[in-house]
């Protein structure tokens, strides 16, 4: 009986860990994403193609770029979460284990939207478009 319980416990733990790992990254993010539109307190701002501002994602790693220049880099994970003042469930993108800011995302085809909690009236959103070889790494 002890062996059955131990075996079931180990299997349950392994399944749980495998399920958690799946939520941490998403290969659909892999590649370069360029900022195109932002909405927020200041209104709508459109950015031209080739502005060089956005992200490179690879596995669970990211590099942020501003005008083609690499900046902050680190890890990210994807996690389910609830919006603050609603019963709606969404998906968060968590950069470098940040705990204070809730940033949710929506990925539709070649458009990635990253936004603050939907229930915050002046919360912002930024849309990125997938680009091929957007950012050139310095030699």
PDB file of C-alpha atoms in Angstrom:
ATOM      1  CA  UNK A   1       0.000   0.000   0.000  1.00  0.00           C
ATOM      2  CA  UNK A   2       2.872   2.349   0.876  1.00  0.00           C
ATOM      3  CA  UNK A   3       4.472   1.719  -2.513  1.00  0.00           C
ATOM      4  CA  UNK A   4       1.242   2.562  -4.350  1.00  0.00           C
ATOM      5  CA  UNK A   5       0.862   5.831  -2.451  1.00  0.00           C
ATOM      6  CA  UNK A   6       4.508   6.722  -3.043  1.00  0.00           C
ATOM      7  CA  UNK A   7       4.228   5.886  -6.750  1.00  0.00           C
ATOM      8  CA  UNK A   8       1.034   7.922  -7.135  1.00  0.00           C
ATOM      9  CA  UNK A   9       2.592  10.848  -5.266  1.00  0.00           C
ATOM     10  CA  UNK A  10       5.663  10.840  -7.507  1.00  0.00           C
ATOM     11  CA  UNK A  11       3.506  10.667 -10.655  1.00  0.00           C
ATOM     12  CA  UNK A  12       1.274  13.505  -9.436  1.00  0.00           C
ATOM     13  CA  UNK A  13       4.323  15.656  -8.652  1.00  0.00           C
ATOM     14  CA  UNK A  14       5.878  14.951 -12.056  1.00  0.00           C
ATOM     15  CA  UNK A  15       2.629  15.797 -13.844  1.00  0.00           C
ATOM     16  CA  UNK A  16       2.295  19.002 -11.837  1.00  0.00           C
ATOM     17  CA  UNK A  17       5.829  20.100 -12.634  1.00  0.00           C
ATOM     18  CA  UNK A  18       5.357  19.337 -16.321  1.00  0.00           C
ATOM     19  CA  UNK A  19       2.155  21.388 -16.355  1.00  0.00           C
ATOM     20  CA  UNK A  20       3.842  24.366 -14.682  1.00  0.00           C
ATOM     21  CA  UNK A  21       6.766  24.287 -17.072  1.00  0.00           C
ATOM     22  CA  UNK A  22       4.426  24.499 -20.058  1.00  0.00           C
ATOM     23  CA  UNK A  23       3.043  27.815 -18.763  1.00  0.00           C
ATOM     24  CA  UNK A  24       6.496  29.377 -18.379  1.00  0.00           C
ATOM     25  CA  UNK A  25       7.354  29.943 -22.039  1.00  0.00           C
ATOM     26  CA  UNK A  26       5.668  29.877 -25.385  1.00  0.00           C
ATOM     27  CA  UNK A  27       7.508  29.201 -28.616  1.00  0.00           C
ATOM     28  CA  UNK A  28       4.944  31.382 -30.422  1.00  0.00           C
ATOM     29  CA  UNK A  29       6.773  34.371 -28.860  1.00  0.00           C
ATOM     30  CA  UNK A  30      10.126  33.424 -30.424  1.00  0.00           C
ATOM     31  CA  UNK A  31      11.451  36.090 -32.764  1.00  0.00           C
ATOM     32  CA  UNK A  32      11.503  39.869 -33.078  1.00  0.00           C
ATOM     33  CA  UNK A  33       8.561  42.120 -32.202  1.00  0.00           C
ATOM     34  CA  UNK A  34       8.484  45.807 -33.121  1.00  0.00           C
ATOM     35  CA  UNK A  35       6.377  48.420 -31.319  1.00  0.00           C
ATOM     36  CA  UNK A  36       3.676  49.859 -33.603  1.00  0.00           C
ATOM     37  CA  UNK A  37       0.907  51.365 -31.470  1.00  0.00           C
ATOM     38  CA  UNK A  38       0.512  52.407 -27.851  1.00  0.00           C
ATOM     39  CA  UNK A  39      -2.647  53.510 -26.061  1.00  0.00           C
ATOM     40  CA  UNK A  40      -2.919  55.048 -22.638  1.00  0.00           C
ATOM     41  CA  UNK A  41      -3.186  58.209 -20.637  1.00  0.00           C
ATOM     42  CA  UNK A  42      -1.531  60.219 -23.443  1.00  0.00           C
ATOM     43  CA  UNK A  43      -3.835  58.822 -26.128  1.00  0.00           C
ATOM     44  CA  UNK A  44      -2.935  56.768 -29.197  1.00  0.00           C
ATOM     45  CA  UNK A  45       0.608  56.921 -30.560  1.00  0.00           C
ATOM     46  CA  UNK A  46       1.623  55.175 -33.794  1.00  0.00           C
ATOM     47  CA  UNK A  47       5.219  54.205 -34.521  1.00  0.00           C
ATOM     48  CA  UNK A  48       6.656  53.808 -38.036  1.00  0.00           C
ATOM     49  CA  UNK A  49       7.872  50.524 -39.439  1.00  0.00           C
ATOM     50  CA  UNK A  50      11.582  50.095 -38.806  1.00  0.00           C
ATOM     51  CA  UNK A  51      11.627  52.133 -35.568  1.00  0.00           C
ATOM     52  CA  UNK A  52      13.766  49.442 -33.883  1.00  0.00           C
ATOM     53  CA  UNK A  53      11.908  49.500 -30.564  1.00  0.00           C
ATOM     54  CA  UNK A  54      10.550  46.252 -29.178  1.00  0.00           C
ATOM     55  CA  UNK A  55      11.634  42.818 -28.041  1.00  0.00           C
ATOM     56  CA  UNK A  56      13.524  39.739 -29.153  1.00  0.00           C
ATOM     57  CA  UNK A  57      12.198  36.565 -27.502  1.00  0.00           C
ATOM     58  CA  UNK A  58      13.962  33.203 -27.576  1.00  0.00           C
ATOM     59  CA  UNK A  59      12.783  30.386 -25.328  1.00  0.00           C
ATOM     60  CA  UNK A  60      12.319  31.988 -21.923  1.00  0.00           C
ATOM     61  CA  UNK A  61      14.792  34.837 -22.581  1.00  0.00           C
ATOM     62  CA  UNK A  62      14.132  38.330 -23.874  1.00  0.00           C
ATOM     63  CA  UNK A  63      16.077  41.422 -24.904  1.00  0.00           C
ATOM     64  CA  UNK A  64      14.412  44.829 -25.080  1.00  0.00           C
ATOM     65  CA  UNK A  65      15.528  47.238 -27.814  1.00  0.00           C
ATOM     66  CA  UNK A  66      15.143  50.998 -28.153  1.00  0.00           C
ATOM     67  CA  UNK A  67      15.882  52.443 -31.599  1.00  0.00           C
ATOM     68  CA  UNK A  68      17.783  49.254 -32.439  1.00  0.00           C
ATOM     69  CA  UNK A  69      20.021  49.433 -29.364  1.00  0.00           C
ATOM     70  CA  UNK A  70      19.833  46.468 -26.962  1.00  0.00           C
ATOM     71  CA  UNK A  71      18.809  47.350 -23.418  1.00  0.00           C
ATOM     72  CA  UNK A  72      17.349  45.320 -20.597  1.00  0.00           C
ATOM     73  CA  UNK A  73      17.635  41.558 -20.999  1.00  0.00           C
ATOM     74  CA  UNK A  74      16.568  38.664 -18.834  1.00  0.00           C
ATOM     75  CA  UNK A  75      13.991  35.938 -18.488  1.00  0.00           C
ATOM     76  CA  UNK A  76      10.229  35.876 -18.725  1.00  0.00           C
ATOM     77  CA  UNK A  77       7.467  33.425 -18.036  1.00  0.00           C
ATOM     78  CA  UNK A  78       3.808  33.163 -18.972  1.00  0.00           C
ATOM     79  CA  UNK A  79       1.252  32.517 -16.253  1.00  0.00           C
ATOM     80  CA  UNK A  80      -2.528  32.450 -15.892  1.00  0.00           C
ATOM     81  CA  UNK A  81      -3.949  35.115 -13.595  1.00  0.00           C
ATOM     82  CA  UNK A  82      -7.162  36.966 -12.759  1.00  0.00           C
ATOM     83  CA  UNK A  83      -7.777  40.592 -13.707  1.00  0.00           C
ATOM     84  CA  UNK A  84      -8.035  42.828 -10.624  1.00  0.00           C
ATOM     85  CA  UNK A  85     -11.688  43.859 -10.469  1.00  0.00           C
ATOM     86  CA  UNK A  86     -13.345  41.302 -12.690  1.00  0.00           C
ATOM     87  CA  UNK A  87     -14.016  37.610 -12.867  1.00  0.00           C
ATOM     88  CA  UNK A  88     -12.111  37.334 -16.125  1.00  0.00           C
ATOM     89  CA  UNK A  89      -9.042  35.131 -16.375  1.00  0.00           C
ATOM     90  CA  UNK A  90      -6.149  36.088 -18.628  1.00  0.00           C
ATOM     91  CA  UNK A  91      -2.486  35.369 -19.247  1.00  0.00           C
ATOM     92  CA  UNK A  92       0.324  37.406 -17.736  1.00  0.00           C
ATOM     93  CA  UNK A  93       3.802  37.939 -19.046  1.00  0.00           C
ATOM     94  CA  UNK A  94       6.169  38.207 -16.092  1.00  0.00           C
ATOM     95  CA  UNK A  95       9.558  39.756 -16.842  1.00  0.00           C
ATOM     96  CA  UNK A  96      12.424  38.836 -14.494  1.00  0.00           C
ATOM     97  CA  UNK A  97      10.127  37.611 -11.712  1.00  0.00           C
ATOM     98  CA  UNK A  98       8.515  41.057 -11.275  1.00  0.00           C
ATOM     99  CA  UNK A  99       5.799  40.827  -8.672  1.00  0.00           C
ATOM    100  CA  UNK A 100       4.335  44.322  -8.435  1.00  0.00           C
ATOM    101  CA  UNK A 101       3.150  45.066 -11.970  1.00  0.00           C
ATOM    102  CA  UNK A 102       0.554  42.911 -13.694  1.00  0.00           C
ATOM    103  CA  UNK A 103       1.095  42.894 -17.453  1.00  0.00           C
ATOM    104  CA  UNK A 104      -1.232  40.729 -19.465  1.00  0.00           C
ATOM    105  CA  UNK A 105      -0.775  39.729 -23.073  1.00  0.00           C
ATOM    106  CA  UNK A 106      -2.784  38.643 -26.057  1.00  0.00           C
ATOM    107  CA  UNK A 107      -1.182  36.964 -29.050  1.00  0.00           C
ATOM    108  CA  UNK A 108      -3.144  36.904 -32.301  1.00  0.00           C
ATOM    109  CA  UNK A 109      -1.236  35.848 -35.371  1.00  0.00           C
ATOM    110  CA  UNK A 110       1.603  38.323 -35.884  1.00  0.00           C
ATOM    111  CA  UNK A 111       0.304  40.866 -33.342  1.00  0.00           C
ATOM    112  CA  UNK A 112       1.334  40.815 -29.693  1.00  0.00           C
ATOM    113  CA  UNK A 113      -0.527  43.128 -27.296  1.00  0.00           C
ATOM    114  CA  UNK A 114       0.854  43.759 -23.816  1.00  0.00           C
ATOM    115  CA  UNK A 115      -1.474  45.659 -21.496  1.00  0.00           C
ATOM    116  CA  UNK A 116      -2.114  46.638 -17.919  1.00  0.00           C
ATOM    117  CA  UNK A 117      -5.027  45.097 -16.099  1.00  0.00           C
ATOM    118  CA  UNK A 118      -8.198  45.690 -18.154  1.00  0.00           C
ATOM    119  CA  UNK A 119     -10.121  46.951 -15.138  1.00  0.00           C
ATOM    120  CA  UNK A 120      -7.787  49.931 -14.694  1.00  0.00           C
ATOM    121  CA  UNK A 121      -9.458  52.790 -16.567  1.00  0.00           C
ATOM    122  CA  UNK A 122      -6.257  54.601 -17.543  1.00  0.00           C
ATOM    123  CA  UNK A 123      -4.197  51.451 -18.055  1.00  0.00           C
ATOM    124  CA  UNK A 124      -2.115  51.289 -21.180  1.00  0.00           C
ATOM    125  CA  UNK A 125      -1.575  48.851 -23.989  1.00  0.00           C
ATOM    126  CA  UNK A 126       1.216  48.453 -26.511  1.00  0.00           C
ATOM    127  CA  UNK A 127       0.907  46.461 -29.711  1.00  0.00           C
ATOM    128  CA  UNK A 128       3.897  44.837 -31.363  1.00  0.00           C
ATOM    129  CA  UNK A 129       4.131  43.313 -34.828  1.00  0.00           C
ATOM    130  CA  UNK A 130       6.327  40.332 -35.631  1.00  0.00           C
ATOM    131  CA  UNK A 131       9.275  41.315 -37.793  1.00  0.00           C
ATOM    132  CA  UNK A 132      11.936  39.215 -39.428  1.00  0.00           C
ATOM    133  CA  UNK A 133      15.498  40.076 -38.327  1.00  0.00           C
ATOM    134  CA  UNK A 134      14.370  43.351 -36.808  1.00  0.00           C
ATOM    135  CA  UNK A 135      17.240  43.956 -34.437  1.00  0.00           C
ATOM    136  CA  UNK A 136      20.864  43.730 -35.441  1.00  0.00           C
ATOM    137  CA  UNK A 137      23.173  42.638 -32.655  1.00  0.00           C
ATOM    138  CA  UNK A 138      26.355  44.773 -32.401  1.00  0.00           C
ATOM    139  CA  UNK A 139      29.547  43.001 -33.454  1.00  0.00           C
TER     140      UNK A 139
END
